Coordinates of C-alpha atoms and ligand atoms in Angstrom, one line a residue:
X4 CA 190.0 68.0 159.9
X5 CA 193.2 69.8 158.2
X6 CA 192.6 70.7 155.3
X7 CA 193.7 68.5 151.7
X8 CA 190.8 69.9 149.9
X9 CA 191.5 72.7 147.9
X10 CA 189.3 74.3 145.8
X11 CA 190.3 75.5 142.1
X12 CA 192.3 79.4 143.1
X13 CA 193.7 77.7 146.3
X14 CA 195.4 74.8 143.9
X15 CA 195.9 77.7 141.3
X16 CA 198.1 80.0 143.7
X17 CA 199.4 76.9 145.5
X18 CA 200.6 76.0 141.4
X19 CA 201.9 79.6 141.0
X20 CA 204.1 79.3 144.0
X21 CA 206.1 76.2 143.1
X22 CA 206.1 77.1 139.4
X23 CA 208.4 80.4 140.3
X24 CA 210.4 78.3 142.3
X25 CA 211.1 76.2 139.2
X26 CA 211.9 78.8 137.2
X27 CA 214.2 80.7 139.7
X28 CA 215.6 77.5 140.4
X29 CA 216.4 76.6 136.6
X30 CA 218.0 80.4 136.1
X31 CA 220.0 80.0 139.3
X32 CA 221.7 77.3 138.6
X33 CA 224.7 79.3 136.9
X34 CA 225.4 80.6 140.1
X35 CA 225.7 77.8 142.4
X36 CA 228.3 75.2 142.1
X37 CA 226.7 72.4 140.1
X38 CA 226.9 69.6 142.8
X39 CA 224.9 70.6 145.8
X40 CA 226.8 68.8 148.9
X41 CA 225.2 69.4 151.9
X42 CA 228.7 68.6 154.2
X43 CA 227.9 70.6 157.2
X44 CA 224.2 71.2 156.3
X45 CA 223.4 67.7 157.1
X46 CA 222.0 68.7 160.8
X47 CA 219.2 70.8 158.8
X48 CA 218.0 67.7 157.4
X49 CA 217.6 66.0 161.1
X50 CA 213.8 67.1 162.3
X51 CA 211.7 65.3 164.6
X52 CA 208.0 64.1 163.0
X53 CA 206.1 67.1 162.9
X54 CA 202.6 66.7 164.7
X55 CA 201.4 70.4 163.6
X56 CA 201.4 71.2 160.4
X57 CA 203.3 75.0 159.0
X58 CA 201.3 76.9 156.4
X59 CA 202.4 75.8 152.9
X60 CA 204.0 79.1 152.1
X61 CA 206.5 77.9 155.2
X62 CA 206.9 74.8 153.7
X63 CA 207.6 75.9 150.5
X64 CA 209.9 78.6 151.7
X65 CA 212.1 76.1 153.9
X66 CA 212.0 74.0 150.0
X67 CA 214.0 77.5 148.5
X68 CA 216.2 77.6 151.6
X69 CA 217.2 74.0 151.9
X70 CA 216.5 71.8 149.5
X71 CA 216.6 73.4 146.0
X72 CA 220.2 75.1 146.5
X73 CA 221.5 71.5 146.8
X74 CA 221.0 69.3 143.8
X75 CA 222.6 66.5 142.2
X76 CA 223.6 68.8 139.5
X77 CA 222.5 67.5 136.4
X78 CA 220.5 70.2 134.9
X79 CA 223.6 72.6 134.9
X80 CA 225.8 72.9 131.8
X81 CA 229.0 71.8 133.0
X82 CA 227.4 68.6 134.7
X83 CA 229.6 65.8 132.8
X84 CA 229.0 62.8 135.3
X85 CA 227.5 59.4 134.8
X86 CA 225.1 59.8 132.5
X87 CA 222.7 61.9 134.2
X88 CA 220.8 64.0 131.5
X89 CA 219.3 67.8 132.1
X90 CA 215.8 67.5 132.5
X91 CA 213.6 69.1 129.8
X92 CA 211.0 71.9 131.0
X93 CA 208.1 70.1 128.9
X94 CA 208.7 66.9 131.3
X95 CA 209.0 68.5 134.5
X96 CA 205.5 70.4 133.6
X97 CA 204.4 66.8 132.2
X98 CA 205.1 64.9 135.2
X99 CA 203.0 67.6 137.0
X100 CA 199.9 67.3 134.9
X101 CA 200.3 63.5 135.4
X102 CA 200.1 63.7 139.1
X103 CA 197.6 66.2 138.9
X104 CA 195.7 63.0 137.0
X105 CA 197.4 60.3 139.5
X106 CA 196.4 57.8 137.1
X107 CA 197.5 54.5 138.2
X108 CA 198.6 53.2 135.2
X109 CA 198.3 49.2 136.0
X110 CA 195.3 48.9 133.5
X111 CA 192.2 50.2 132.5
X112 CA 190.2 51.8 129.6
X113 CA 191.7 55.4 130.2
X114 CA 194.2 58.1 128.9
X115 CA 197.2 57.0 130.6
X116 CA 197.1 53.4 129.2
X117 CA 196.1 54.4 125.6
X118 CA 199.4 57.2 125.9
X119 CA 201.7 54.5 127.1
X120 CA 200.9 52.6 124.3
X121 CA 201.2 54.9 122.0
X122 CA 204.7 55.7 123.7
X123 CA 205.7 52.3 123.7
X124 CA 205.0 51.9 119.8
X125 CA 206.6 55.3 119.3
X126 CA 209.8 53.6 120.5
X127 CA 209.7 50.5 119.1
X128 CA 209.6 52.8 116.1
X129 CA 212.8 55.3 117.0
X130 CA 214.8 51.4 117.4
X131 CA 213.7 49.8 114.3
X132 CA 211.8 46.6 116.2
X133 CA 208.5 45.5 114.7
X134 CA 205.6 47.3 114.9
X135 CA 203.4 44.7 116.9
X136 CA 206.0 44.6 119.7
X137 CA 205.3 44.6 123.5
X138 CA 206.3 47.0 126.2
X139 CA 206.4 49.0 129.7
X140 CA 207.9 51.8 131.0
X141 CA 209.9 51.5 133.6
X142 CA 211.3 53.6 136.5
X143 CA 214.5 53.2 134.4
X144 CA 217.5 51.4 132.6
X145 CA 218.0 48.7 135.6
X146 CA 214.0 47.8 135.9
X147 CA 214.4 47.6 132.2
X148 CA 216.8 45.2 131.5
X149 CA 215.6 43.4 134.7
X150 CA 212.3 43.1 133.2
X151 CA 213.6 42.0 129.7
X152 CA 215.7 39.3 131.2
X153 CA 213.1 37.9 133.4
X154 CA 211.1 37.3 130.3
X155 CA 213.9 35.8 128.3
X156 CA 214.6 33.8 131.3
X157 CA 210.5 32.5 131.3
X158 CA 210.5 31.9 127.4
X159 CA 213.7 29.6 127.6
X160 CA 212.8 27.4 130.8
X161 CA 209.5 27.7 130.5
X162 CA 208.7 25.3 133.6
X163 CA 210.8 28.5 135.7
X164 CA 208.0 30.2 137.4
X165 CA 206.3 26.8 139.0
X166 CA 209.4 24.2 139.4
X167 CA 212.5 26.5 140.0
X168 CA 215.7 26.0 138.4
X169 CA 215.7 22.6 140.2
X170 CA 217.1 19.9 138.2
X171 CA 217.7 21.5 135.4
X172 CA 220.7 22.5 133.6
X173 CA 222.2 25.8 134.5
X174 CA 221.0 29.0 132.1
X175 CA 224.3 30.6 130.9
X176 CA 224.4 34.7 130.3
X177 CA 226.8 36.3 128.2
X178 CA 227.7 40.1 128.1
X179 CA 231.1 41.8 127.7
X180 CA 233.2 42.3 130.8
X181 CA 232.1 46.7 130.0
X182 CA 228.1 45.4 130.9
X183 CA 226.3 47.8 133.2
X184 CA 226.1 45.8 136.7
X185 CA 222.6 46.1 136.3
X186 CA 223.0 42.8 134.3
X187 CA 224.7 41.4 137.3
X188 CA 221.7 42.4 139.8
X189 CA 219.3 40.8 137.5
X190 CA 221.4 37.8 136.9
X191 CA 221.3 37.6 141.0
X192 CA 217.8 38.2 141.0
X193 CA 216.8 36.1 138.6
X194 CA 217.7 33.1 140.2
X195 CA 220.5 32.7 137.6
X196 CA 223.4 33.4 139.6
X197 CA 226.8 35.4 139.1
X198 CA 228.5 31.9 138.3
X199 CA 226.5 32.0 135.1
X200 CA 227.3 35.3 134.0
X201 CA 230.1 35.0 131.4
X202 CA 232.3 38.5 131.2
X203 CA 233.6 38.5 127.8
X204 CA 236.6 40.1 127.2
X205 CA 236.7 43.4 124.6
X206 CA 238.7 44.3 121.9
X207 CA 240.4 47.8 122.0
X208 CA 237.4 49.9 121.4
X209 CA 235.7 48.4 124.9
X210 CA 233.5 46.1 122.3
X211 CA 232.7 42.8 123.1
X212 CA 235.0 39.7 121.1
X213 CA 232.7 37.5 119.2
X214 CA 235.4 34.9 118.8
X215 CA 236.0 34.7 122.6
X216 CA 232.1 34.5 122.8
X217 CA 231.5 32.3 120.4
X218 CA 234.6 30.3 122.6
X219 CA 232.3 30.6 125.7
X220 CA 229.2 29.7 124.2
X221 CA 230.9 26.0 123.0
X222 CA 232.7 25.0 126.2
X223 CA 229.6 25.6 128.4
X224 CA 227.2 23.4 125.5
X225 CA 229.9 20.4 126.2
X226 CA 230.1 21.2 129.7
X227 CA 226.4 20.6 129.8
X228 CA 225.3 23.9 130.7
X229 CA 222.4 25.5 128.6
X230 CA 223.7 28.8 126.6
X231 CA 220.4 30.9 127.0
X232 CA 220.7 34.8 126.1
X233 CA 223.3 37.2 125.3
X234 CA 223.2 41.0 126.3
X235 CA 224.8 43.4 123.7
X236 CA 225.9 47.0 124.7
X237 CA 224.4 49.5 122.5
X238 CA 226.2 52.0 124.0
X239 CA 228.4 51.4 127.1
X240 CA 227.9 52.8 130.0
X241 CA 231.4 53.3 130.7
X242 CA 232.5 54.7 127.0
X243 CA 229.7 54.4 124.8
X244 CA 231.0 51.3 123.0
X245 CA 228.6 49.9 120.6
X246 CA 228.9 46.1 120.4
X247 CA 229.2 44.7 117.0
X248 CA 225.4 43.8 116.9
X249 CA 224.5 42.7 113.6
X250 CA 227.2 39.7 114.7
X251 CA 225.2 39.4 118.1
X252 CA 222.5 39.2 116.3
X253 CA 223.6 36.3 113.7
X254 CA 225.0 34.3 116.5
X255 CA 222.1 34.0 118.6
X256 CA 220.2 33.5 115.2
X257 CA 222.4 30.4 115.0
X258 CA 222.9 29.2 118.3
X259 CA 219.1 29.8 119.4
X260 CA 219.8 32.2 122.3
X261 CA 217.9 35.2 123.2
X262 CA 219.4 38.7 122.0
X263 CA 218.8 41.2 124.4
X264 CA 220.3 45.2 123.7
X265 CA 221.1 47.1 126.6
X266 CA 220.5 50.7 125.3
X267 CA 219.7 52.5 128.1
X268 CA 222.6 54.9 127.5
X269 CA 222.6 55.1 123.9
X270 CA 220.1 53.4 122.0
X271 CA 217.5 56.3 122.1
X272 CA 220.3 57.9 119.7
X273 CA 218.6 56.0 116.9
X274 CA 216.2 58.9 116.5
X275 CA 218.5 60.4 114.4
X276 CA 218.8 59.4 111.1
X277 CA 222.6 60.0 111.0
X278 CA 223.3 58.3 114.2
X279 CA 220.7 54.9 113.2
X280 CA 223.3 53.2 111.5
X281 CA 225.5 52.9 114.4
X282 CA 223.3 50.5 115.4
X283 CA 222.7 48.1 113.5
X284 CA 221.4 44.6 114.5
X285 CA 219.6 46.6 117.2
X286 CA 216.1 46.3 115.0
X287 CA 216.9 42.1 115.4
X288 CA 216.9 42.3 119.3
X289 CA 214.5 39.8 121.3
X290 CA 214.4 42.7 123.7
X291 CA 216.2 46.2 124.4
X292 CA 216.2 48.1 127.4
X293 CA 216.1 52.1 126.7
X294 CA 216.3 55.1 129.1
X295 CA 213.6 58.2 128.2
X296 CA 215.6 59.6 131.2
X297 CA 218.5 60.0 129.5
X298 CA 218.7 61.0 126.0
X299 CA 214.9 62.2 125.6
X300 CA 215.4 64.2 128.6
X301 CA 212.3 63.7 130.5
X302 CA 212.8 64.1 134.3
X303 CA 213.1 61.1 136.3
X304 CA 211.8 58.4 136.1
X305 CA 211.5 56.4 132.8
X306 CA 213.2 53.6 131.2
X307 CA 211.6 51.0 128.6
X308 CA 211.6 47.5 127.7
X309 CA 210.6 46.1 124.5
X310 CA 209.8 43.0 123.5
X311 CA 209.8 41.8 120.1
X312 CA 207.5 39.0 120.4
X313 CA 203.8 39.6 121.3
X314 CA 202.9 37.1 124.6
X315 CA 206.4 36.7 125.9
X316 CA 205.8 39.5 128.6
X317 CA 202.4 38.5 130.0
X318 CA 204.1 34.7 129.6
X319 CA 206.3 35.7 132.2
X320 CA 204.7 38.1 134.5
X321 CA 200.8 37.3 134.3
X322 CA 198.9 36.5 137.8
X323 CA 195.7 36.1 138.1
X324 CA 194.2 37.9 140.9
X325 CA 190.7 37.9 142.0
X326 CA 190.8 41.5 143.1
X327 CA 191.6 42.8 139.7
X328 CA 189.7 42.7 136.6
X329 CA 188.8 39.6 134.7
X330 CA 185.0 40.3 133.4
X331 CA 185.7 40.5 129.4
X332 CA 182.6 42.1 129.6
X333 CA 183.7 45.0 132.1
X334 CA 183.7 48.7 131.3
X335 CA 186.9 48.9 132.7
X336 CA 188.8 46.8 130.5
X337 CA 191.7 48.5 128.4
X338 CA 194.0 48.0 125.3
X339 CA 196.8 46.8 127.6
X340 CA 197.5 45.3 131.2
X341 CA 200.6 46.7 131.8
X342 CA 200.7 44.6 135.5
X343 CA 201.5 42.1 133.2
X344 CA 204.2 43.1 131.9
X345 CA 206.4 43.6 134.7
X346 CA 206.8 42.8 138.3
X347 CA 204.8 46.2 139.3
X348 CA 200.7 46.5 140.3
X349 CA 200.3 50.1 140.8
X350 CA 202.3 52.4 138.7
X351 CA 202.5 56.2 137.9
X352 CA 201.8 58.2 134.6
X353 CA 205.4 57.9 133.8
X354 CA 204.0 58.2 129.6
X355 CA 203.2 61.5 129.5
X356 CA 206.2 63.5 129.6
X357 CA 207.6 61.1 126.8
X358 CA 204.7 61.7 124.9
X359 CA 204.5 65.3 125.5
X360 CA 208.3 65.4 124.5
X361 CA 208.0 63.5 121.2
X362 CA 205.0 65.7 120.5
X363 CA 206.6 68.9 121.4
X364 CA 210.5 67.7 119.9
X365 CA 209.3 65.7 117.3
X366 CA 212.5 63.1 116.1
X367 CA 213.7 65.5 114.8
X368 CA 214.3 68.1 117.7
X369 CA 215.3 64.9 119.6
X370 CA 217.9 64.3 116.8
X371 CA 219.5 67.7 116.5
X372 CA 219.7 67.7 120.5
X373 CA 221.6 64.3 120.7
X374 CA 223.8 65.1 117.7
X375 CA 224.7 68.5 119.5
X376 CA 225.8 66.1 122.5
X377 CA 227.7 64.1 120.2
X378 CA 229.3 67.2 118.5
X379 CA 230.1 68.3 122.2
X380 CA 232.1 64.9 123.0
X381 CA 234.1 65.5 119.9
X382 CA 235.1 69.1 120.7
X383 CA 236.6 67.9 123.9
X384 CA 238.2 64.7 122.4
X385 CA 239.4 67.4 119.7
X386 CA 240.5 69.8 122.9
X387 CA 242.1 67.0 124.8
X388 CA 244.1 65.8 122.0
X389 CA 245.3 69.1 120.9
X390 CA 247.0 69.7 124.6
X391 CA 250.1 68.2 125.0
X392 CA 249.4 67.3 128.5
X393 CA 246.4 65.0 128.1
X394 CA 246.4 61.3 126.6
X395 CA 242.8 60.7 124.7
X396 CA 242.1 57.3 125.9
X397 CA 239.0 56.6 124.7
X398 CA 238.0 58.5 121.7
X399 CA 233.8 59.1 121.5
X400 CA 231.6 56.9 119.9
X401 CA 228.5 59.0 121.3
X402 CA 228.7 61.2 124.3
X403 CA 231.5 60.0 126.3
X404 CA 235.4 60.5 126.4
X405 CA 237.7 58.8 128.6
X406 CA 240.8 60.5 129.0
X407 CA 243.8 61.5 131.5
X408 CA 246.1 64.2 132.6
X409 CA 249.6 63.1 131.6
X410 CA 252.0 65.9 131.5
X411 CA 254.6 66.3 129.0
X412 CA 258.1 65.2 130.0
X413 CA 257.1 64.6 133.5
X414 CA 257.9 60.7 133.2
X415 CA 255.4 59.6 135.9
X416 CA 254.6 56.2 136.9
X417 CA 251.1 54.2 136.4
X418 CA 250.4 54.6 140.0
X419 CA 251.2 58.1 139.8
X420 CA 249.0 58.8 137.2
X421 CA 246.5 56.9 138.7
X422 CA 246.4 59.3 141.9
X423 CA 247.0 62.5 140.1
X424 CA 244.0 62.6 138.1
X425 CA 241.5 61.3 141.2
X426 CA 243.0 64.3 142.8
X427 CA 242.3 66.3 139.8
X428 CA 238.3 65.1 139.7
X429 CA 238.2 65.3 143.0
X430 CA 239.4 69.2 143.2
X431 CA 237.0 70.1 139.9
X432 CA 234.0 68.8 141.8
X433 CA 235.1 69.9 144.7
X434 CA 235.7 73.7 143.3
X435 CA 232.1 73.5 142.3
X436 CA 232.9 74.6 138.5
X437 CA 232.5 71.3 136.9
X438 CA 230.8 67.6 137.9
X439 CA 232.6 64.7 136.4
X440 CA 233.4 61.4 137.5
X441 CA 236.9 58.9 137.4
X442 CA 236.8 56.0 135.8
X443 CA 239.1 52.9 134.8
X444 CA 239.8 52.0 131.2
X445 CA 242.1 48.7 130.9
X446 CA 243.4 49.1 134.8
X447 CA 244.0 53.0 133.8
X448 CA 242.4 55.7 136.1
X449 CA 241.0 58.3 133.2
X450 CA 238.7 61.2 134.0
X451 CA 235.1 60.4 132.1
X452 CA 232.8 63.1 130.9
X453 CA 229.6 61.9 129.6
X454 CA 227.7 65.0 127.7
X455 CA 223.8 64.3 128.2
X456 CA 223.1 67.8 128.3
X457 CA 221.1 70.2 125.7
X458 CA 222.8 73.2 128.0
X459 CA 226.7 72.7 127.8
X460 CA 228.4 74.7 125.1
X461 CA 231.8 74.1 123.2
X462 CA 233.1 77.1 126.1
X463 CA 231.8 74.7 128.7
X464 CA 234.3 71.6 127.2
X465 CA 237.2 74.1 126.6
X466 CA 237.1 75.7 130.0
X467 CA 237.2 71.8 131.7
X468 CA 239.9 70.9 129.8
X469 CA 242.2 74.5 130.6
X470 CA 240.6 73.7 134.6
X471 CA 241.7 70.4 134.7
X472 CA 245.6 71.2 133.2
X473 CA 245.9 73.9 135.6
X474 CA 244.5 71.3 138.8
X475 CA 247.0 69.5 137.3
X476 CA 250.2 71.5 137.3
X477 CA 249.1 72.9 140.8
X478 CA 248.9 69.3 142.1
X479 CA 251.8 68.4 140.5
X480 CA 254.2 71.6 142.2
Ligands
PLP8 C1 222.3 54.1 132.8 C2 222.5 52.7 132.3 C3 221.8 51.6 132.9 C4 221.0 51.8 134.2 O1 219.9 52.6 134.0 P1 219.2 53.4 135.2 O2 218.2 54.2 134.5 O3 220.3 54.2 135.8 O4 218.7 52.4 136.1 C5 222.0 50.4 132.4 N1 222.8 50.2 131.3 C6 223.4 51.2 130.7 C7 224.3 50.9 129.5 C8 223.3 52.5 131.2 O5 223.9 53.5 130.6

């Protein structure tokens, strides 16, 4: 038989190998444009099923050649798209011990349930909810604020997981028209449908209107539809817009809906003590979603849910099974089931490079690393609006500014404007120097730079907004 056996030096030098490739990967970064396209390379990537096997040194030497020259680019300093955070050493290291373990983490009376847990409180904690809420990690922002409405959805039509939706009156879900589209998939998913999502317009700082919800909320009660939850942004992904949640939180209060927070971009910000504020109302969610993966830098993947009231989970995701464990009086037993508490059986040791990181970090490291991000957004809003050239279109609430390339005097159209500063992304990203990534901001095309990144430096900001002017003035002649 081929051997997967290895004893303890063969796993030991087989370890050695891959960890210098990590660390000549992580140093070489500066000298490789941050995006890694493939383009022509894509033929390498075409190989018939092997039937023999190649030594691992082979393998592992094709890995340096091929694949590690070309990544997405987020672990560079001038990586400013989406919001794609660097990954912390501590998590890439953690998410190796973990599959050293290869826990599965469905259940069960050992280390990996008893660290999510701890996780999950830890938190709950960072966002202010109650000490005795409920939660799972998840492979991210989307499985979380999946999960979160598919229990919101079982706690207010209870009869949903045996009858349907049949014959009953249509759930109604409000967000503001800047919601992640995630919403929308789970909406879909859900059983809900898109008809049933309500985009709420915002008021000039991409923040949802209360009045025009509140609006929404009574015709669809006299139009005999059922007003069920509302999901508040804590933190846009588009411009880091914080919706007025303490309001959220009093409407729902009055109206009987469920509050869910998506803060997968920017809720995990609440870890530091100057930032909490911002988000107030948060601590009164039903749920939140939250993204590790983003600002507590752990590699992919981990998101969160949390659940404010104990139950509601395992209400709307518990299935008995005869295969799994039911014996109260089983060894194997553990704190939590985590199966049910989201659509998943099997699941990795996604807890321990969060853990690791909060232990290592503390809040507090975590804190001075997202309030360096923040203090990077504002030197380029500072940057842009000091350059007569550049409009600031939307200012920073956390780590994100939205702006555009609009020369001085040059008079030019929307349309124009539009095109000229795709181009200019386009030739940035192209150029390898810098990764951002257009957006639209009321119907305007504006160049987005999100700033999830422990690495990028106030040179790093400056240099993208000189780059960018002079793409811009070549473009332009
Ligand atoms: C990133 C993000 C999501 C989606 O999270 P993933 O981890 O990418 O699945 C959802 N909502 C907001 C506000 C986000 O920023």
């Amino acid at each position: 038989m081929h051997e997967f056996d290895l004893d303890a030096e063969a796993v030991r030098q087989l370890g050695y190998r891959a960890v210098d490739l990590a660390a000549e990967h992580r140093a070489g970064l500066l000298d490789r444009p941050v995006f890694g396209k493939v383009g022509d390379g894509a033929a390498a990537f075409d190989e018939p099923l092997p039937e023999t096997g190649q030594p691992i040194a082979q393998v592992l030497a094709t890995v340096r050649e091929r694949i590690l020259p070309r990544p997405f680019g987020n672990s560079h300093p001038r990586f400013f798209a989406f919001i794609n955070a660097t990954a912390d050493p501590v998590g890439i290291v953690a998410d190796y011990l973990a599959a050293t373990m290869n826990s599965n983490c469905w259940g069960g009376d050992h280390a990996a349930i008893h660290v999510e847990k701890q996780v999950l409180r830890w938190l709950a904690a960072i966002l202010g909810l109650p000490e005795e809420s409920e939660g799972i990690l998840t492979s991210g922002g989307s499985m979380a604020n999946f999960t979160a409405l598919a229990t919101a959805r079982r706690a207010i039509a209870p009869g949903v997981r045996q009858d349907g939706f049949a014959g009953t009156e249509p759930l109604v879900v409000y967000a503001s028209e800047e919601v992640h589209n995630c919403v929308d998939k789970a909406v879909d998913l859900l059983g809900i449908g898109w008809k049933q999502l309500r985009k709420i317009p915002t008021d000039e700082r991409y923040r949802i209107r209360v009045d025009l919800l509140k609006q929404a909320i009574a015709e669809d009660r006299s139009a005999g539809r059922k007003p069920a939850i509302v999901v508040g942004n804590a933190g846009t992904v588009n411009t880091g817009a914080i919706d007025p949640l303490e309001e959220l939180a009093d409407l729902c209060a009055a109206e009987g809906l469920w509050f869910h927070a998506d803060g997968a971009y920017g809720a995990m910000a609440a870890i530091s003590k100057q930032l909490k504020p911002l988000f107030k109302g948060l601590e009164r969610a039903d749920s939140v979603a939250a993204d590790p993966h983003k600002w507590l830098y752990v590699p992919y993947e981990a998101g969160a849910t949390l659940v404010r009231e104990p139950g509601r989970m395992a209400a709307a995701f518990q299935r008995p099974a005869p295969y799994l464990v039911h014996d109260p009086a089983s060894p194997v037993r553990g704190p939590v089931s985590f199966n049910e508490r989201g659509p998943e059986l099997s699941r990795g040791f996604k807890a321990l490079k969060v853990w690791m990181g909060l232990k290592h970090h503390g809040t507090s490291g975590y804190a001075a690393a997202v309030e360096h991000d923040l203090a990077m957004a504002r030197a380029l809003a500072d940057a842009v609006s000091g350059h007569g050239d550049f409009e600031l279109l939307a200012p920073p609430v956390l780590s994100i500014v939205g702006f555009r390339y609009r020369p001085a005097g040059c008079g030019l159209a929307e349309p124009e404007l539009d095109r000229l500063n795709r181009q200019i992304v386009n030739r940035l990203v192209g150029s390898g120097a810098f990764f951002l990534a257009p957006t639209l901001l009321k119907g305007r095309t504006a160049m987005r730079v999100a700033i999830v990144n422990f690495r990028t430096r106030e040179e790093d900001v400056r240099a993208l907004v000189e780059e960018a002017a002079r793409a811009g003035r070549e473009l332009l002649c």
